[in-house]
Coordinates of N, CA and C in Angstrom, one line a residue:
M36 N -41.6 13.2 -18.5 CA -40.7 12.2 -18.2 C -39.4 12.3 -19.1
P37 N -38.3 12.3 -18.5 CA -37.1 12.5 -19.3 C -36.8 11.3 -20.2
D38 N -36.2 11.6 -21.3 CA -35.9 10.5 -22.2 C -34.7 9.7 -21.8
L39 N -34.3 8.6 -22.4 CA -33.2 7.7 -22.0 C -31.9 8.4 -22.0
A40 N -31.5 9.3 -23.0 CA -30.3 9.9 -23.0 C -30.1 10.9 -21.8
T41 N -31.1 11.6 -21.5 CA -31.1 12.5 -20.3 C -30.9 11.7 -19.0
S42 N -31.6 10.6 -18.9 CA -31.4 9.8 -17.7 C -30.0 9.2 -17.6
I43 N -29.5 8.7 -18.7 CA -28.1 8.2 -18.7 C -27.1 9.4 -18.4
G44 N -27.4 10.5 -18.9 CA -26.5 11.7 -18.6 C -26.5 12.0 -17.1
L45 N -27.7 12.0 -16.5 CA -27.7 12.3 -15.0 C -27.0 11.2 -14.2
V46 N -27.2 9.9 -14.6 CA -26.5 8.9 -13.8 C -25.0 8.9 -14.0
T47 N -24.6 9.2 -15.2 CA -23.1 9.2 -15.4 C -22.5 10.4 -14.8
E48 N -23.2 11.5 -14.7 CA -22.7 12.7 -14.1 C -22.4 12.4 -12.6
V49 N -23.4 11.8 -11.9 CA -23.2 11.5 -10.5 C -22.1 10.4 -10.4
L50 N -22.1 9.5 -11.2 CA -21.0 8.4 -11.2 C -19.6 9.0 -11.4
T51 N -19.6 10.0 -12.3 CA -18.3 10.7 -12.6 C -17.8 11.3 -11.4
W52 N -18.6 12.1 -10.7 CA -18.2 12.8 -9.5 C -17.9 11.9 -8.3
A53 N -18.7 10.8 -8.2 CA -18.5 9.9 -7.1 C -17.3 9.0 -7.3
A54 N -16.8 8.8 -8.5 CA -15.7 7.9 -8.8 C -14.4 8.7 -9.1
L55 N -14.5 9.7 -9.9 CA -13.3 10.4 -10.4 C -12.6 11.2 -9.3
V56 N -13.3 11.9 -8.5 CA -12.7 12.7 -7.4 C -12.0 11.9 -6.4
P57 N -12.6 10.8 -5.8 CA -11.9 10.0 -4.9 C -10.8 9.2 -5.6
G58 N -11.0 8.8 -6.8 CA -9.9 8.1 -7.5 C -8.6 8.9 -7.7
V59 N -8.8 10.2 -8.1 CA -7.6 11.1 -8.2 C -7.0 11.3 -6.8
L60 N -7.8 11.5 -5.8 CA -7.3 11.7 -4.5 C -6.5 10.5 -4.0
L61 N -7.0 9.3 -4.3 CA -6.3 8.1 -3.9 C -5.0 7.9 -4.6
L62 N -5.0 8.3 -5.9 CA -3.7 8.3 -6.7 C -2.7 9.3 -6.0
L63 N -3.1 10.4 -5.6 CA -2.2 11.3 -4.9 C -1.7 10.8 -3.6
V64 N -2.6 10.1 -2.8 CA -2.2 9.5 -1.6 C -1.2 8.4 -1.8
A65 N -1.4 7.6 -2.9 CA -0.4 6.5 -3.2 C 0.9 7.1 -3.6
A66 N 0.9 8.2 -4.3 CA 2.2 8.9 -4.7 C 2.9 9.3 -3.4
V67 N 2.2 9.9 -2.5 CA 2.9 10.4 -1.3 C 3.4 9.2 -0.5
L68 N 2.6 8.1 -0.4 CA 3.1 7.0 0.3 C 4.3 6.4 -0.3
R69 N 4.4 6.4 -1.6 CA 5.6 5.8 -2.3 C 6.8 6.7 -2.0
L70 N 6.6 8.1 -2.0 CA 7.7 9.0 -1.8 C 8.2 9.0 -0.4
A71 N 7.3 8.8 0.6 CA 7.6 8.9 2.0 C 7.9 7.5 2.6
G72 N 7.7 6.5 1.8 CA 7.9 5.1 2.3 C 9.3 4.7 2.4
I73 N 9.5 3.5 2.8 CA 10.9 2.9 3.0 C 11.6 2.9 1.7
R74 N 12.9 3.3 1.7 CA 13.7 3.2 0.5 C 14.5 1.9 0.6
W75 N 14.0 0.9 -0.1 CA 14.6 -0.5 0.0 C 15.8 -0.5 -1.0
H76 N 16.9 -1.0 -0.5 CA 18.1 -1.2 -1.4 C 18.3 -2.7 -1.4
S77 N 18.9 -3.2 -2.4 CA 19.2 -4.6 -2.5 C 20.8 -4.8 -2.5
A78 N 21.2 -5.9 -2.0 CA 22.6 -6.3 -2.0 C 22.8 -7.8 -2.1
D79 N 23.9 -8.2 -2.6 CA 24.2 -9.6 -2.7 C 24.8 -10.0 -1.3
G80 N 24.2 -10.9 -0.6 CA 24.7 -11.4 0.7 C 25.1 -12.8 0.6
V81 N 25.7 -13.3 1.7 CA 26.1 -14.7 1.9 C 25.4 -15.2 3.2
A82 N 24.8 -16.3 3.1 CA 24.1 -16.9 4.2 C 25.2 -17.5 5.1
F83 N 25.0 -17.5 6.4 CA 25.9 -18.1 7.4 C 25.2 -18.9 8.5
D84 N 25.9 -19.8 9.1 CA 25.4 -20.6 10.2 C 26.6 -20.8 11.1
D85 N 26.6 -20.2 12.3 CA 27.8 -20.3 13.2 C 27.5 -21.3 14.3
G86 N 26.5 -22.1 14.2 CA 26.2 -23.1 15.2 C 25.1 -22.6 16.1
R87 N 25.0 -21.3 16.4 CA 24.0 -20.8 17.3 C 23.0 -19.9 16.5
R88 N 23.5 -19.3 15.5 CA 22.6 -18.4 14.7 C 22.7 -18.7 13.2
R89 N 21.6 -18.4 12.5 CA 21.6 -18.4 11.1 C 21.2 -17.0 10.6
G90 N 21.9 -16.6 9.5 CA 21.6 -15.3 9.0 C 22.2 -15.0 7.7
V91 N 22.3 -13.7 7.4 CA 22.9 -13.3 6.1 C 23.9 -12.1 6.4
R92 N 25.0 -12.1 5.7 CA 25.9 -10.9 5.8 C 26.0 -10.3 4.4
W93 N 26.1 -9.0 4.4 CA 26.2 -8.3 3.2 C 27.0 -7.0 3.4
F94 N 27.4 -6.3 2.3 CA 28.2 -5.1 2.3 C 27.4 -4.0 1.8
D95 N 27.4 -2.8 2.4 CA 26.8 -1.6 2.0 C 27.9 -0.5 2.0
T96 N 27.9 0.3 1.0 CA 29.0 1.3 0.9 C 28.9 2.4 2.0
R97 N 27.7 2.6 2.4 CA 27.4 3.7 3.5 C 27.7 3.1 4.9
H98 N 27.2 1.9 5.1 CA 27.2 1.3 6.5 C 28.3 0.3 6.7
G99 N 29.0 -0.1 5.6 CA 30.0 -1.2 5.7 C 29.4 -2.6 5.7
F100 N 30.0 -3.5 6.4 CA 29.6 -4.9 6.5 C 28.4 -4.9 7.5
L101 N 27.3 -5.6 7.0 CA 26.1 -5.7 7.8 C 25.8 -7.2 8.0
E102 N 25.0 -7.4 9.1 CA 24.6 -8.8 9.4 C 23.2 -8.8 9.9
G103 N 22.5 -9.7 9.4 CA 21.1 -9.9 9.9 C 20.9 -11.4 10.3
V104 N 20.2 -11.6 11.4 CA 20.0 -13.0 11.9 C 18.5 -13.3 11.6
F105 N 18.3 -14.5 11.1 CA 16.9 -14.9 10.8 C 16.2 -15.1 12.1
P106 N 14.9 -14.8 12.2 CA 14.1 -15.1 13.4 C 14.1 -16.6 13.6
A107 N 13.8 -17.0 14.8 CA 13.8 -18.4 15.2 C 12.8 -19.1 14.3
G108 N 13.2 -20.3 13.7 CA 12.3 -21.1 12.9 C 12.3 -20.7 11.4
T109 N 13.0 -19.6 11.1 CA 13.0 -19.2 9.6 C 14.4 -19.4 9.1
G110 N 14.5 -19.3 7.8 CA 15.9 -19.3 7.2 C 16.4 -20.7 7.0
S111 N 15.7 -21.8 7.3 CA 16.2 -23.1 7.2 C 16.3 -23.6 5.8
D112 N 15.6 -22.9 4.9 CA 15.7 -23.3 3.5 C 17.0 -22.6 2.8
V113 N 17.7 -21.8 3.5 CA 18.9 -21.1 2.9 C 20.1 -21.9 3.5
A114 N 20.9 -22.4 2.6 CA 22.1 -23.2 3.0 C 23.2 -22.2 3.3
A115 N 24.0 -22.5 4.3 CA 25.1 -21.7 4.7 C 26.1 -21.6 3.6
G116 N 26.6 -20.4 3.3 CA 27.6 -20.2 2.2 C 26.9 -19.9 0.9
S117 N 25.6 -20.0 0.8 CA 25.0 -19.7 -0.5 C 24.7 -18.2 -0.6
D118 N 24.7 -17.7 -1.9 CA 24.4 -16.3 -2.2 C 22.9 -16.0 -2.0
V119 N 22.6 -14.9 -1.4 CA 21.3 -14.5 -1.1 C 21.1 -13.0 -1.4
L120 N 20.0 -12.7 -2.1 CA 19.7 -11.3 -2.4 C 19.0 -10.8 -1.2
V121 N 19.5 -9.7 -0.6 CA 19.0 -9.1 0.6 C 18.4 -7.7 0.2
Y122 N 17.2 -7.5 0.8 CA 16.6 -6.1 0.7 C 16.6 -5.5 2.0
Y123 N 17.1 -4.3 2.1 CA 17.3 -3.6 3.4 C 16.9 -2.2 3.3
D124 N 16.5 -1.6 4.4 CA 16.1 -0.2 4.5 C 17.3 0.6 4.5
A125 N 17.4 1.6 3.6 CA 18.6 2.4 3.4 C 18.9 3.3 4.6
H126 N 17.9 3.6 5.4 CA 18.1 4.4 6.6 C 18.3 3.6 7.9
R127 N 17.7 2.4 7.9 CA 17.8 1.5 9.0 C 18.2 0.1 8.5
P128 N 19.4 -0.1 8.3 CA 19.8 -1.4 7.7 C 19.5 -2.6 8.6
D129 N 19.1 -2.4 9.9 CA 18.7 -3.5 10.7 C 17.4 -4.1 10.3
R130 N 16.7 -3.3 9.4 CA 15.4 -3.8 8.8 C 15.7 -4.4 7.5
W131 N 15.6 -5.7 7.4 CA 16.0 -6.4 6.2 C 15.1 -7.6 5.9
Q132 N 15.1 -8.1 4.7 CA 14.4 -9.3 4.4 C 15.0 -9.9 3.1
V133 N 14.7 -11.2 2.9 CA 15.2 -11.9 1.7 C 14.2 -12.0 0.6
S134 N 12.9 -11.7 0.9 CA 11.9 -11.7 -0.1 C 11.7 -10.3 -0.6
E135 N 11.3 -10.1 -1.9 CA 11.2 -8.8 -2.5 C 10.1 -8.1 -1.8
P136 N 10.3 -6.8 -1.3 CA 9.3 -6.1 -0.6 C 8.2 -5.5 -1.5
E137 N 7.0 -5.5 -1.0 CA 6.0 -4.9 -1.8 C 6.1 -3.3 -1.7
P138 N 5.8 -2.6 -2.8 CA 5.8 -1.2 -2.7 C 4.7 -0.7 -1.8
P139 N 5.0 0.4 -1.0 CA 4.0 0.9 -0.1 C 2.8 1.5 -0.9
G140 N 1.7 1.4 -0.3 CA 0.5 2.0 -1.0 C 0.0 1.2 -2.2
K141 N 0.3 -0.1 -2.3 CA -0.1 -0.9 -3.4 C -1.6 -0.9 -3.6
I142 N -2.3 -1.2 -2.5 CA -3.8 -1.3 -2.5 C -4.4 0.0 -2.8
V143 N -3.9 1.1 -2.2 CA -4.4 2.4 -2.4 C -4.3 2.8 -3.9
L144 N -3.1 2.5 -4.5 CA -2.9 2.8 -5.9 C -3.8 2.0 -6.8
L145 N -4.0 0.8 -6.5 CA -5.0 0.0 -7.3 C -6.4 0.5 -7.3
L146 N -6.8 0.8 -6.1 CA -8.2 1.4 -5.9 C -8.3 2.7 -6.6
G147 N -7.3 3.5 -6.5 CA -7.3 4.8 -7.2 C -7.3 4.7 -8.7
K148 N -6.6 3.7 -9.2 CA -6.6 3.5 -10.7 C -8.0 3.0 -11.1
I149 N -8.6 2.1 -10.4 CA -10.0 1.6 -10.7 C -11.0 2.7 -10.7
L150 N -11.0 3.5 -9.6 CA -12.0 4.6 -9.5 C -11.8 5.6 -10.5
T151 N -10.6 6.0 -10.8 CA -10.3 7.0 -11.8 C -10.7 6.5 -13.2
A152 N -10.5 5.2 -13.5 CA -10.9 4.7 -14.8 C -12.4 4.7 -14.9
V153 N -13.1 4.3 -13.8 CA -14.6 4.3 -13.9 C -15.1 5.7 -14.0
G154 N -14.5 6.7 -13.4 CA -14.9 8.1 -13.5 C -14.7 8.6 -14.9
V155 N -13.6 8.3 -15.5 CA -13.3 8.8 -16.8 C -14.3 8.2 -17.8
M156 N -14.5 6.9 -17.7 CA -15.4 6.2 -18.6 C -16.8 6.7 -18.5
S157 N -17.3 7.0 -17.3 CA -18.6 7.5 -17.1 C -18.7 9.0 -17.6
A158 N -17.6 9.7 -17.5 CA -17.6 11.1 -18.1 C -17.7 11.0 -19.6
I159 N -17.0 10.1 -20.2 CA -17.1 9.9 -21.7 C -18.6 9.5 -22.1
V160 N -19.1 8.6 -21.4 CA -20.5 8.1 -21.7 C -21.5 9.3 -21.5
G161 N -21.3 10.1 -20.4 CA -22.1 11.2 -20.2 C -22.0 12.3 -21.3
L162 N -20.8 12.5 -21.8 CA -20.7 13.4 -22.9 C -21.4 12.9 -24.1
L163 N -21.2 11.6 -24.4 CA -22.0 11.0 -25.5 C -23.5 11.1 -25.4
A164 N -24.0 10.9 -24.2 CA -25.4 11.0 -23.9 C -25.9 12.5 -24.1
M165 N -25.0 13.4 -23.7 CA -25.4 14.8 -23.9 C -25.5 15.2 -25.4
V166 N -24.5 14.7 -26.1 CA -24.5 15.0 -27.6 C -25.7 14.3 -28.2
L167 N -26.0 13.1 -27.8 CA -27.2 12.4 -28.5 C -28.5 13.0 -28.1
S168 N -28.6 13.6 -26.9 CA -29.9 14.1 -26.4 C -30.2 15.5 -27.1
G169 N -29.1 16.1 -27.7 CA -29.3 17.3 -28.5 C -29.3 18.5 -27.7

């Protein structure tokens, strides 16, 4: 029957391969998602209300003056004439929002970090178990 250090070494080796490889792959996927994702730019805009529509107008050096209309039932908390920070897609400025966008692949990145950390820690424990078992 194997001793405790050998058993720990076997368990940590399996855990290292089961966590480290998927963790690193998820980190790579998250990096690709961030690079290929939407390029959000921000601009200072001004809220408007022309009686029929409520929205935001802002200026972009590439596209000029831009305007976005709030969907029905939204934007009531923004007073006309107030300054608003607008986030918009650099390639499609008709895609915009007033709340800060979440970076793409956030969950994938978090899961990749957790799995990679577990894999590295189990590798360290496995090396210690190997040294102790002689």
